[in-house]
mmCIF file of C-alpha atoms and ligand atoms in Angstrom:
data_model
loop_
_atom_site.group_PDB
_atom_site.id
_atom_site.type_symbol
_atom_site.label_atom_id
_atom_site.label_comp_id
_atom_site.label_asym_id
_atom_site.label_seq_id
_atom_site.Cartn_x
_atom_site.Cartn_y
_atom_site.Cartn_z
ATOM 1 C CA UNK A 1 59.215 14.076 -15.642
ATOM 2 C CA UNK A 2 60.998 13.754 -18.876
ATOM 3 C CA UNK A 3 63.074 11.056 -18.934
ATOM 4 C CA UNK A 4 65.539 12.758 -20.615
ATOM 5 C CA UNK A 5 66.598 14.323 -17.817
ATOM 6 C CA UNK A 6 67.128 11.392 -15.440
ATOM 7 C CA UNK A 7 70.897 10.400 -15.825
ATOM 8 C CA UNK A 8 71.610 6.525 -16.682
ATOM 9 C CA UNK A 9 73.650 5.733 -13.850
ATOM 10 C CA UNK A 10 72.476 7.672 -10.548
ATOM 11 C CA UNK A 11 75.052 9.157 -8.533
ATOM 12 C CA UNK A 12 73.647 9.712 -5.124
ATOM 13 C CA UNK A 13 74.984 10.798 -2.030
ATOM 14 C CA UNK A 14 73.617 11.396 1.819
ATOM 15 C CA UNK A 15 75.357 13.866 3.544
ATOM 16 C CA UNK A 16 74.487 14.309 7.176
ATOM 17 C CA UNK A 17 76.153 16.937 9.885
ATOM 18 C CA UNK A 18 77.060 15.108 12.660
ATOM 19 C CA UNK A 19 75.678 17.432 15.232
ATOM 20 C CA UNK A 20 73.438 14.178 16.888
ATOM 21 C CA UNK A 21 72.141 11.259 16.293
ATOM 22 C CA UNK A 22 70.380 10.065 13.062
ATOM 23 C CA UNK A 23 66.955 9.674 13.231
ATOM 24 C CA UNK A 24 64.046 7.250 10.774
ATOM 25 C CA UNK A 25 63.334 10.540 8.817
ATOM 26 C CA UNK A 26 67.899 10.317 7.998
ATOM 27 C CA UNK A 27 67.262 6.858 7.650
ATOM 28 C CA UNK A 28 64.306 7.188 4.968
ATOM 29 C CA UNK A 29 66.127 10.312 2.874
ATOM 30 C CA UNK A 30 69.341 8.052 2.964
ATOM 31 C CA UNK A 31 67.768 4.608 1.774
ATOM 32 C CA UNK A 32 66.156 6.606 -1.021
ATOM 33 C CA UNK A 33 69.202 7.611 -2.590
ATOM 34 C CA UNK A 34 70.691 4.195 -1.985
ATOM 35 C CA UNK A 35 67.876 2.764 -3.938
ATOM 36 C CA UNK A 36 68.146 5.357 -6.520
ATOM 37 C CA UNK A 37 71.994 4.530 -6.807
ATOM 38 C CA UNK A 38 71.337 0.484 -7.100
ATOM 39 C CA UNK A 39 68.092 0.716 -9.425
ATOM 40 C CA UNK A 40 70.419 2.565 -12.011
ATOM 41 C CA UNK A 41 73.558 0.456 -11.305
ATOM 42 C CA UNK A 42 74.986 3.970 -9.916
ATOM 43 C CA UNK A 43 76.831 4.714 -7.090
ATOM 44 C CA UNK A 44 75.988 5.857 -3.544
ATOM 45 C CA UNK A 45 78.010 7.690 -1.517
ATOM 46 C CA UNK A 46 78.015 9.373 2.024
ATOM 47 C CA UNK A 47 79.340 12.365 2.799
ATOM 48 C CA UNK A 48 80.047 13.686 6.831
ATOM 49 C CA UNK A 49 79.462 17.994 6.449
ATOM 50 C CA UNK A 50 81.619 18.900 9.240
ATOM 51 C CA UNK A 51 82.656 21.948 8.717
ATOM 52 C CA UNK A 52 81.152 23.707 11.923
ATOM 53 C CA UNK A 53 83.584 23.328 14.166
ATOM 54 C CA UNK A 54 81.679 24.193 17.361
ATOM 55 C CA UNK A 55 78.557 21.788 16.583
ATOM 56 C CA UNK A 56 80.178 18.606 14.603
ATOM 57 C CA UNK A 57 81.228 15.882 16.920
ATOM 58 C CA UNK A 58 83.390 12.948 16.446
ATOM 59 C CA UNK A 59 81.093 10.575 18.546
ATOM 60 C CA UNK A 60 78.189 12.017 16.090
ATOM 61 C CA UNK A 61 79.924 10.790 12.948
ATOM 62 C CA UNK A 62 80.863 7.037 14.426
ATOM 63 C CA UNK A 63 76.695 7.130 15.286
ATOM 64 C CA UNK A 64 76.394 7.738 11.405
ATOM 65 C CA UNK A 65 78.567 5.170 10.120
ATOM 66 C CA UNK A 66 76.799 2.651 13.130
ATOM 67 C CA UNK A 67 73.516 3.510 12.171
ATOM 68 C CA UNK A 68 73.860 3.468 8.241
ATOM 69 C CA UNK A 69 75.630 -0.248 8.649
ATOM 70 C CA UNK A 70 72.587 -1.159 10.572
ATOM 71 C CA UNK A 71 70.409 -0.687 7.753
ATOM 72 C CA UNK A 72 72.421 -2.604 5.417
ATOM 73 C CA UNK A 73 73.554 0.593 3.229
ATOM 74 C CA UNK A 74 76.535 0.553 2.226
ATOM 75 C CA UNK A 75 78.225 3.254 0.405
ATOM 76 C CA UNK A 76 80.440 3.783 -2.398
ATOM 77 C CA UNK A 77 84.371 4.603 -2.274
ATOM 78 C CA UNK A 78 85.587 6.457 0.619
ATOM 79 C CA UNK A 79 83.584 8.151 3.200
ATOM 80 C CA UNK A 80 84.005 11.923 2.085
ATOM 81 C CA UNK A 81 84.851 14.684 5.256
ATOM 82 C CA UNK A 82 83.746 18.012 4.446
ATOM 83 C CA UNK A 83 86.617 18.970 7.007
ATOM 84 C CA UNK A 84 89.383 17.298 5.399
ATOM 85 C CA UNK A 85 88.692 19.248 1.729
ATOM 86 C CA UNK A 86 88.754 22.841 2.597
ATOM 87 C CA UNK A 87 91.215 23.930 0.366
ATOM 88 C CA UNK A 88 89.214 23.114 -2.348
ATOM 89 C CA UNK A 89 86.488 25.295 -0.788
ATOM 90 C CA UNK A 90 88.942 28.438 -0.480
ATOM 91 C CA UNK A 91 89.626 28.246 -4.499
ATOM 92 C CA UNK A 92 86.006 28.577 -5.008
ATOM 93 C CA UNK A 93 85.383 31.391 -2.797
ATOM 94 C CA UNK A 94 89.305 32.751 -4.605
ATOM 95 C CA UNK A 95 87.347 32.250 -7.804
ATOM 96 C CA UNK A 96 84.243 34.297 -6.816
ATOM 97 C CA UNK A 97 86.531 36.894 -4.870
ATOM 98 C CA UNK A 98 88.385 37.797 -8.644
ATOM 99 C CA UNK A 99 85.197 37.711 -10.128
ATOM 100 C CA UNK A 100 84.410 40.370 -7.295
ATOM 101 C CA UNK A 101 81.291 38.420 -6.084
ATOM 102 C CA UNK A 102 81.464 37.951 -2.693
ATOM 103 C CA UNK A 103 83.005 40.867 0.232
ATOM 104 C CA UNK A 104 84.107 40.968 3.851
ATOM 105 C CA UNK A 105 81.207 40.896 6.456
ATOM 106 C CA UNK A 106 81.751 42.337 9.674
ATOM 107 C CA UNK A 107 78.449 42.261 10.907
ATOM 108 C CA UNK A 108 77.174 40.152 14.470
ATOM 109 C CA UNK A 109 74.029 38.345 14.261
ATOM 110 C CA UNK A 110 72.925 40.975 16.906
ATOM 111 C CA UNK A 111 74.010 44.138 14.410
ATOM 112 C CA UNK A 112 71.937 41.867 11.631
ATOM 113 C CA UNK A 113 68.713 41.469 13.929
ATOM 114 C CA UNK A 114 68.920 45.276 14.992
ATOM 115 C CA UNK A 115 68.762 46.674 11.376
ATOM 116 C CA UNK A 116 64.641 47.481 11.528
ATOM 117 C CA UNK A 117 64.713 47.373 8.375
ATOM 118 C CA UNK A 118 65.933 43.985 7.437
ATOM 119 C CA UNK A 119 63.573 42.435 4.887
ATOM 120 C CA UNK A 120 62.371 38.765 5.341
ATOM 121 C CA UNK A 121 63.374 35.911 2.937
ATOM 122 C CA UNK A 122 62.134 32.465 2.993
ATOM 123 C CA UNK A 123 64.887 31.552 5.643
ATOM 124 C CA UNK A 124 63.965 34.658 7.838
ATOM 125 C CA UNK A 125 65.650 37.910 8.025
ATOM 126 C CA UNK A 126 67.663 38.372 5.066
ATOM 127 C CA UNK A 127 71.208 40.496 5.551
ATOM 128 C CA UNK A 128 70.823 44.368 5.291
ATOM 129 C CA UNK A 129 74.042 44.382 3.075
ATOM 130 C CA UNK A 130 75.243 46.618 5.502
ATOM 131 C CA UNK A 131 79.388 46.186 4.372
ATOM 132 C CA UNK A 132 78.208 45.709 0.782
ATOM 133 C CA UNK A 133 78.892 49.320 0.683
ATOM 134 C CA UNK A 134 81.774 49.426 2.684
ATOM 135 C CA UNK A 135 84.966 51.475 0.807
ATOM 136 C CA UNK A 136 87.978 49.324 -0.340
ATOM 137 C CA UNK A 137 89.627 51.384 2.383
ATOM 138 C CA UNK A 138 87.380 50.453 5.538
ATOM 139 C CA UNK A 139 87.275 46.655 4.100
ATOM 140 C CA UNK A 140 91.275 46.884 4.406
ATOM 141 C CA UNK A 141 91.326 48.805 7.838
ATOM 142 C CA UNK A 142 88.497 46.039 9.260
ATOM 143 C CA UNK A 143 89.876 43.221 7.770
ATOM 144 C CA UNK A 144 93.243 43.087 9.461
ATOM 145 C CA UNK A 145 92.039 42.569 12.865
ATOM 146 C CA UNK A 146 87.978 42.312 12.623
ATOM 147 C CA UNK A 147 86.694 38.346 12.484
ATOM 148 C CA UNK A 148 84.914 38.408 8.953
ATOM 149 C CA UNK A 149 82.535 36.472 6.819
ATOM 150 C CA UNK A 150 81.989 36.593 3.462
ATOM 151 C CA UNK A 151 79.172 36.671 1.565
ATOM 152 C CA UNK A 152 77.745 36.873 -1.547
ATOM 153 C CA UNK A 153 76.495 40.255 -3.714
ATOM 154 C CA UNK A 154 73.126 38.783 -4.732
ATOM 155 C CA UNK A 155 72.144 41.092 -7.120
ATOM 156 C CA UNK A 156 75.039 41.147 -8.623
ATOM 157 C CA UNK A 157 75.696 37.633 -9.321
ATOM 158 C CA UNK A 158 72.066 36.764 -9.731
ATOM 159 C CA UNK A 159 72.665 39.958 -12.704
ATOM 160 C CA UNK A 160 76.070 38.010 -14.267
ATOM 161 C CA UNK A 161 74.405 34.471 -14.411
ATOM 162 C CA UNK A 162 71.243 35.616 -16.096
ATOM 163 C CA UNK A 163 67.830 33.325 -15.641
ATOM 164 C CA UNK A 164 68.552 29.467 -14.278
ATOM 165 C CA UNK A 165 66.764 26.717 -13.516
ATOM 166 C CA UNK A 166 66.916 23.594 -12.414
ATOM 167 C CA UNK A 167 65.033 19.976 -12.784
ATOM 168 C CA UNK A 168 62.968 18.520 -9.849
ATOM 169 C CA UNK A 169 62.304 14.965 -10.585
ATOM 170 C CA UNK A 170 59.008 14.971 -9.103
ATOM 171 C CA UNK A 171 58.230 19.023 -9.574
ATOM 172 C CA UNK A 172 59.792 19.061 -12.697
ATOM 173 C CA UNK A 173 60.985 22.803 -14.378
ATOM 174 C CA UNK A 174 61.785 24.861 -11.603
ATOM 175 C CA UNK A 175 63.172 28.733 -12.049
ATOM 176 C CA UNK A 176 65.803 29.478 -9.729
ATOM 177 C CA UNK A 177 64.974 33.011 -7.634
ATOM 178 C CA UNK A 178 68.550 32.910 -5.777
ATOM 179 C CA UNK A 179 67.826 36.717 -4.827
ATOM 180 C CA UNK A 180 64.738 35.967 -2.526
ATOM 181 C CA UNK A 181 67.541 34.325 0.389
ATOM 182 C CA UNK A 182 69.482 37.645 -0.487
ATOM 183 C CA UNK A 183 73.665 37.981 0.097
ATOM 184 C CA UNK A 184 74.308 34.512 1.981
ATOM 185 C CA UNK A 185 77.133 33.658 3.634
ATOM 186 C CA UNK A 186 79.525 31.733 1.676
ATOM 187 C CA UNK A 187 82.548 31.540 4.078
ATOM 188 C CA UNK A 188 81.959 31.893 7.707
ATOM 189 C CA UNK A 189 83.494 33.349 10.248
ATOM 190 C CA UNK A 190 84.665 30.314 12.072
ATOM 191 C CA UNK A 191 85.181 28.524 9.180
ATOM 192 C CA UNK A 192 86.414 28.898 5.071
ATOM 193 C CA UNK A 193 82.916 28.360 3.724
ATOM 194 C CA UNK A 194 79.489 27.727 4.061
ATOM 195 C CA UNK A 195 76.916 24.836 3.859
ATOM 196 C CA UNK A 196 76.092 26.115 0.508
ATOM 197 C CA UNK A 197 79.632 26.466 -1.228
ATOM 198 C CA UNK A 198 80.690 23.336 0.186
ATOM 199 C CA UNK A 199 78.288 21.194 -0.651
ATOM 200 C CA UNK A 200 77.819 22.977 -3.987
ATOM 201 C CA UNK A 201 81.242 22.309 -4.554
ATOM 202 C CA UNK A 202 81.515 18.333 -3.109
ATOM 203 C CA UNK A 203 78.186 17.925 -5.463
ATOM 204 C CA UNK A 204 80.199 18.439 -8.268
ATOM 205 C CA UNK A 205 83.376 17.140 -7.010
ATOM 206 C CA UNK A 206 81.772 13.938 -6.262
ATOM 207 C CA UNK A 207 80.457 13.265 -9.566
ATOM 208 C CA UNK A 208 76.845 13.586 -8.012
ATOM 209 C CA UNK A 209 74.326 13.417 -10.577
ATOM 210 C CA UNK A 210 70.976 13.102 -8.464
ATOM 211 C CA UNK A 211 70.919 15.220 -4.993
ATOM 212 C CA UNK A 212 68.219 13.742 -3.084
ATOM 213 C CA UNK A 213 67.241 15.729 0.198
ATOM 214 C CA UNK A 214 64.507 17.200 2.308
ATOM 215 C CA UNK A 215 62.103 20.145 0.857
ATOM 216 C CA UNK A 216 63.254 21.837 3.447
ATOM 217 C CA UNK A 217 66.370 22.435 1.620
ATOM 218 C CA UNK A 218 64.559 23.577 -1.526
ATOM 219 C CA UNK A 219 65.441 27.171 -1.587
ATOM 220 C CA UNK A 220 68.993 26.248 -1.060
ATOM 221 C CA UNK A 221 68.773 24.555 -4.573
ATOM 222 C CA UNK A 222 68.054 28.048 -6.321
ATOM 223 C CA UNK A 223 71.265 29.326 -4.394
ATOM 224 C CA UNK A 224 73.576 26.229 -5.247
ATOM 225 C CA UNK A 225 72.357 26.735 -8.773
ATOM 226 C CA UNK A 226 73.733 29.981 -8.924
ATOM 227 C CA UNK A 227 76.859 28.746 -7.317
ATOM 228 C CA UNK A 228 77.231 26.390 -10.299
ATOM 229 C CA UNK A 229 76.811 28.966 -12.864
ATOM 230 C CA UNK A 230 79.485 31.101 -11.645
ATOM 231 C CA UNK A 231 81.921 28.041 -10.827
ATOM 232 C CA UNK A 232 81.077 26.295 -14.168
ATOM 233 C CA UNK A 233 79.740 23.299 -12.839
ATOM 234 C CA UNK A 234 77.412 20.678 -13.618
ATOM 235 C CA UNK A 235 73.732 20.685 -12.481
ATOM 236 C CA UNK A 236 72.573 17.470 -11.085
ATOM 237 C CA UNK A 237 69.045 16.383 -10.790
ATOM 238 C CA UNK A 238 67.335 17.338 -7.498
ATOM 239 C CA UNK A 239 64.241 15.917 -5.448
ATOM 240 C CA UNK A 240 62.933 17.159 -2.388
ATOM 241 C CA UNK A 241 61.063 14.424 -0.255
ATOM 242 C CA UNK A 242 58.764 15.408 2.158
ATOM 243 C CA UNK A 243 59.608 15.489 5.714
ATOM 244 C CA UNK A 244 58.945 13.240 8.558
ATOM 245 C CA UNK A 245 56.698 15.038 11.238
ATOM 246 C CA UNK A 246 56.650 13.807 15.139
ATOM 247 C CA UNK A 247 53.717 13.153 16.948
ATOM 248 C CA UNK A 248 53.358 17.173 17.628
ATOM 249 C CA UNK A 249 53.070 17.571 14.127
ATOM 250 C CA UNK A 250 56.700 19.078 13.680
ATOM 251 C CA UNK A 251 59.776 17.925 11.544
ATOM 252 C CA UNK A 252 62.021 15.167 13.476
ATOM 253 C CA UNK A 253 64.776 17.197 14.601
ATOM 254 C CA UNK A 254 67.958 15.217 15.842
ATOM 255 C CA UNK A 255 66.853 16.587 19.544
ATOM 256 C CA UNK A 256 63.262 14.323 19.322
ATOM 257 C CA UNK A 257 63.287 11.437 21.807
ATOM 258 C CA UNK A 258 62.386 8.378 21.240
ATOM 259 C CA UNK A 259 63.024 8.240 17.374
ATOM 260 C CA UNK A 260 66.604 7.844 16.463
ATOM 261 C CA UNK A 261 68.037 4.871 14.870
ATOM 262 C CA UNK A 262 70.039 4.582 17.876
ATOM 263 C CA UNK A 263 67.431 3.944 20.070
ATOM 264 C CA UNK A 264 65.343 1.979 18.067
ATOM 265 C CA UNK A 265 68.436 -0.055 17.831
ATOM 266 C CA UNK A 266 68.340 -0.639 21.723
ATOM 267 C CA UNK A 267 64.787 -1.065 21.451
ATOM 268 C CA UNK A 268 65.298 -4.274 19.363
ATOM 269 C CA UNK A 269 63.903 -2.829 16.522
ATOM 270 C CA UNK A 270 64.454 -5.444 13.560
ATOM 271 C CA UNK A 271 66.734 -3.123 10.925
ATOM 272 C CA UNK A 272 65.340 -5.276 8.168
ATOM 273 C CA UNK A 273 61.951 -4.746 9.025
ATOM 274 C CA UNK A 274 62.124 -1.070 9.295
ATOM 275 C CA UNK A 275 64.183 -0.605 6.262
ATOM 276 C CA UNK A 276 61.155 -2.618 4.406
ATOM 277 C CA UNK A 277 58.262 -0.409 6.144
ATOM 278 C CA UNK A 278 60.440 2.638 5.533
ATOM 279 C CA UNK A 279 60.506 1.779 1.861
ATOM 280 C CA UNK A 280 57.038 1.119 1.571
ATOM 281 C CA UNK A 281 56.494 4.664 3.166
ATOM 282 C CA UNK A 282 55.158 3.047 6.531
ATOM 283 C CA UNK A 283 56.806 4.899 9.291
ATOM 284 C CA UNK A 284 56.234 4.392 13.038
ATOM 285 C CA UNK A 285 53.354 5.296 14.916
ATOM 286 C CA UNK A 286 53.078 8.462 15.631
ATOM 287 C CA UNK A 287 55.398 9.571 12.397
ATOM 288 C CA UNK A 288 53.325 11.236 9.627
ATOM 289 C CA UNK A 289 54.833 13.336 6.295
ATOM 290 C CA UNK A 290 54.764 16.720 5.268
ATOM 291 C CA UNK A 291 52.452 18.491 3.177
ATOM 292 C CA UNK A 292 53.795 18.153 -0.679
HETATM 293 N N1 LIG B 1 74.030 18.383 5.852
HETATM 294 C C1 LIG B 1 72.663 18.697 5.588
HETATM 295 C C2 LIG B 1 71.797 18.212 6.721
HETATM 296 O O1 LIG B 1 72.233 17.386 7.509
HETATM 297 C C3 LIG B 1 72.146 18.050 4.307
HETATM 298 C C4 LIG B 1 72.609 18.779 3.137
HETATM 299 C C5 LIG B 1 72.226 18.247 1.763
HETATM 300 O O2 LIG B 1 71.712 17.132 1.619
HETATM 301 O O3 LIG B 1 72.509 18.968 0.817
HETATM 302 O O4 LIG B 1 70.696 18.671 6.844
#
């Protein structure tokens, strides 16, 4: 890529949920962004996104902060709690709520998966936009008493911000298509925002100038784009790593056996040994990457 783009000092972050244990594929995607963050005589810092309430656990975040001292990563400044900032979540959704962005959702996942005629994005059904045509009136009348998300008019913002794009450092140019995931949630209704406003948000917050994270997570970049349009916020430099498949030939998923850092721990595993295999890209038996 042009080197034009890479910033001089790396800020870099890792930014688990702490809904289980951390596993070599956490472990790989985290030393990466370490290493990015020392090469460039940066900064690294790691970030707990606990905002869902009914899946974060407190045991899950001590596991994080275990496992990452095993490896010998250290981080940067405080460790940030997506739970503990929420206020500055609610100003950016008050911001996009006066720019008339984002409205009231009353829908249940099981209203959303009985519209027939939901159209598929790349993260499965996309939202009907059933209450985006909801009166002020019946928005007022529902909102008193109905539990509401909020979400995003797509088309509409996509319309305001005009053509983005953003820089992969391996993929280079990339146009943003924020319309193909369609009117996302950006507050939920169990909690004042949303992976993607949050952690558009902390992003910029943070100072982070180089998001490393799973390709997996690659369409979310077109919608955090967007986000930083409308907020007015920087765009960092982005790469998406491949994942880490199990033996079955399926992503590592906190719920896999046999591969956490936690176990591996109790298994004896040397941390200094794995940290060098991981960064030479040799991962366990039976641990292969995804397709490019
Ligand atoms: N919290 C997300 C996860 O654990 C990562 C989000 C990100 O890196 O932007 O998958």
């Amino acid at each position: 890529m042009n080197p034009a783009h890479r910033p001089q000092h790396m800020v870099t972050r890792f930014a688990p949920s702490p809904t289980g244990r951390l596993h070599v594929g956490h472990a790989w995607s985290a030393l990466m962004a370490y290493d990015a963050a020392n090469a460039t005589g940066g900064a690294f810092h790691l970030r707990i996104e606990d905002i869902d309430g009914a899946r974060s656990r407190e045991e899950h975040v001590s596991g994080i902060v275990e496992d990452i001292l095993w490896l010998g990563i250290g981080w940067d400044g405080e460790m940030v709690r997506q739970s503990q900032r929420l206020t500055l979540y609610e100003d950016a959704l008050d911001r996009l709520k006066a720019m008339g962005l984002v409205y009231p959702c009353f829908c249940t996942r099981a209203d959303i998966a009985a519209s027939a005629s939901a159209p598929h994005g790349p993260e499965g059904p996309l939202y009907p936009g059933t209450c985006r045509h909801l009166s002020e009136a019946e928005r007022e009348a529902h909102m008193a008493f109905t539990p509401h998300a909020w979400r995003i008019d797509m088309a509409k913002a996509a319309g305001i911000a005009g053509p983005l794009h953003w820089i992969d450092d391996v993929q280079g140019r990339i146009a943003a298509a924020p319309v193909l995931a369609g009117d996302v949630v950006l507050a939920r209704k169990d909690a004042p925002t949303s992976y993607h406003l949050a952690a558009t948000v902390d992003d910029a917050a943070m100072g982070i100038s180089f998001v490393l994270r799973g390709q997996d997570l690659m369409a979310a970049t077109d919608i955090h784009r967007l986000l930083q349009a409308l907020l007015g916020l920087p765009t960092p430099l982005y790469r998406h790593h491949r994942l880490l498949l199990g033996p079955d030939g399926k992503r590592l998923a906190k719920r896999t056996q046999g591969i956490t850092l936690a176990e591996l721990r109790e298994a004896g595993v040397d941390p200094g040994i794995l940290v060098r295999d991981l960064r030479a890209g040799v991962f366990p038996v039976g641990i292969s990457l995804s397709e490019p």
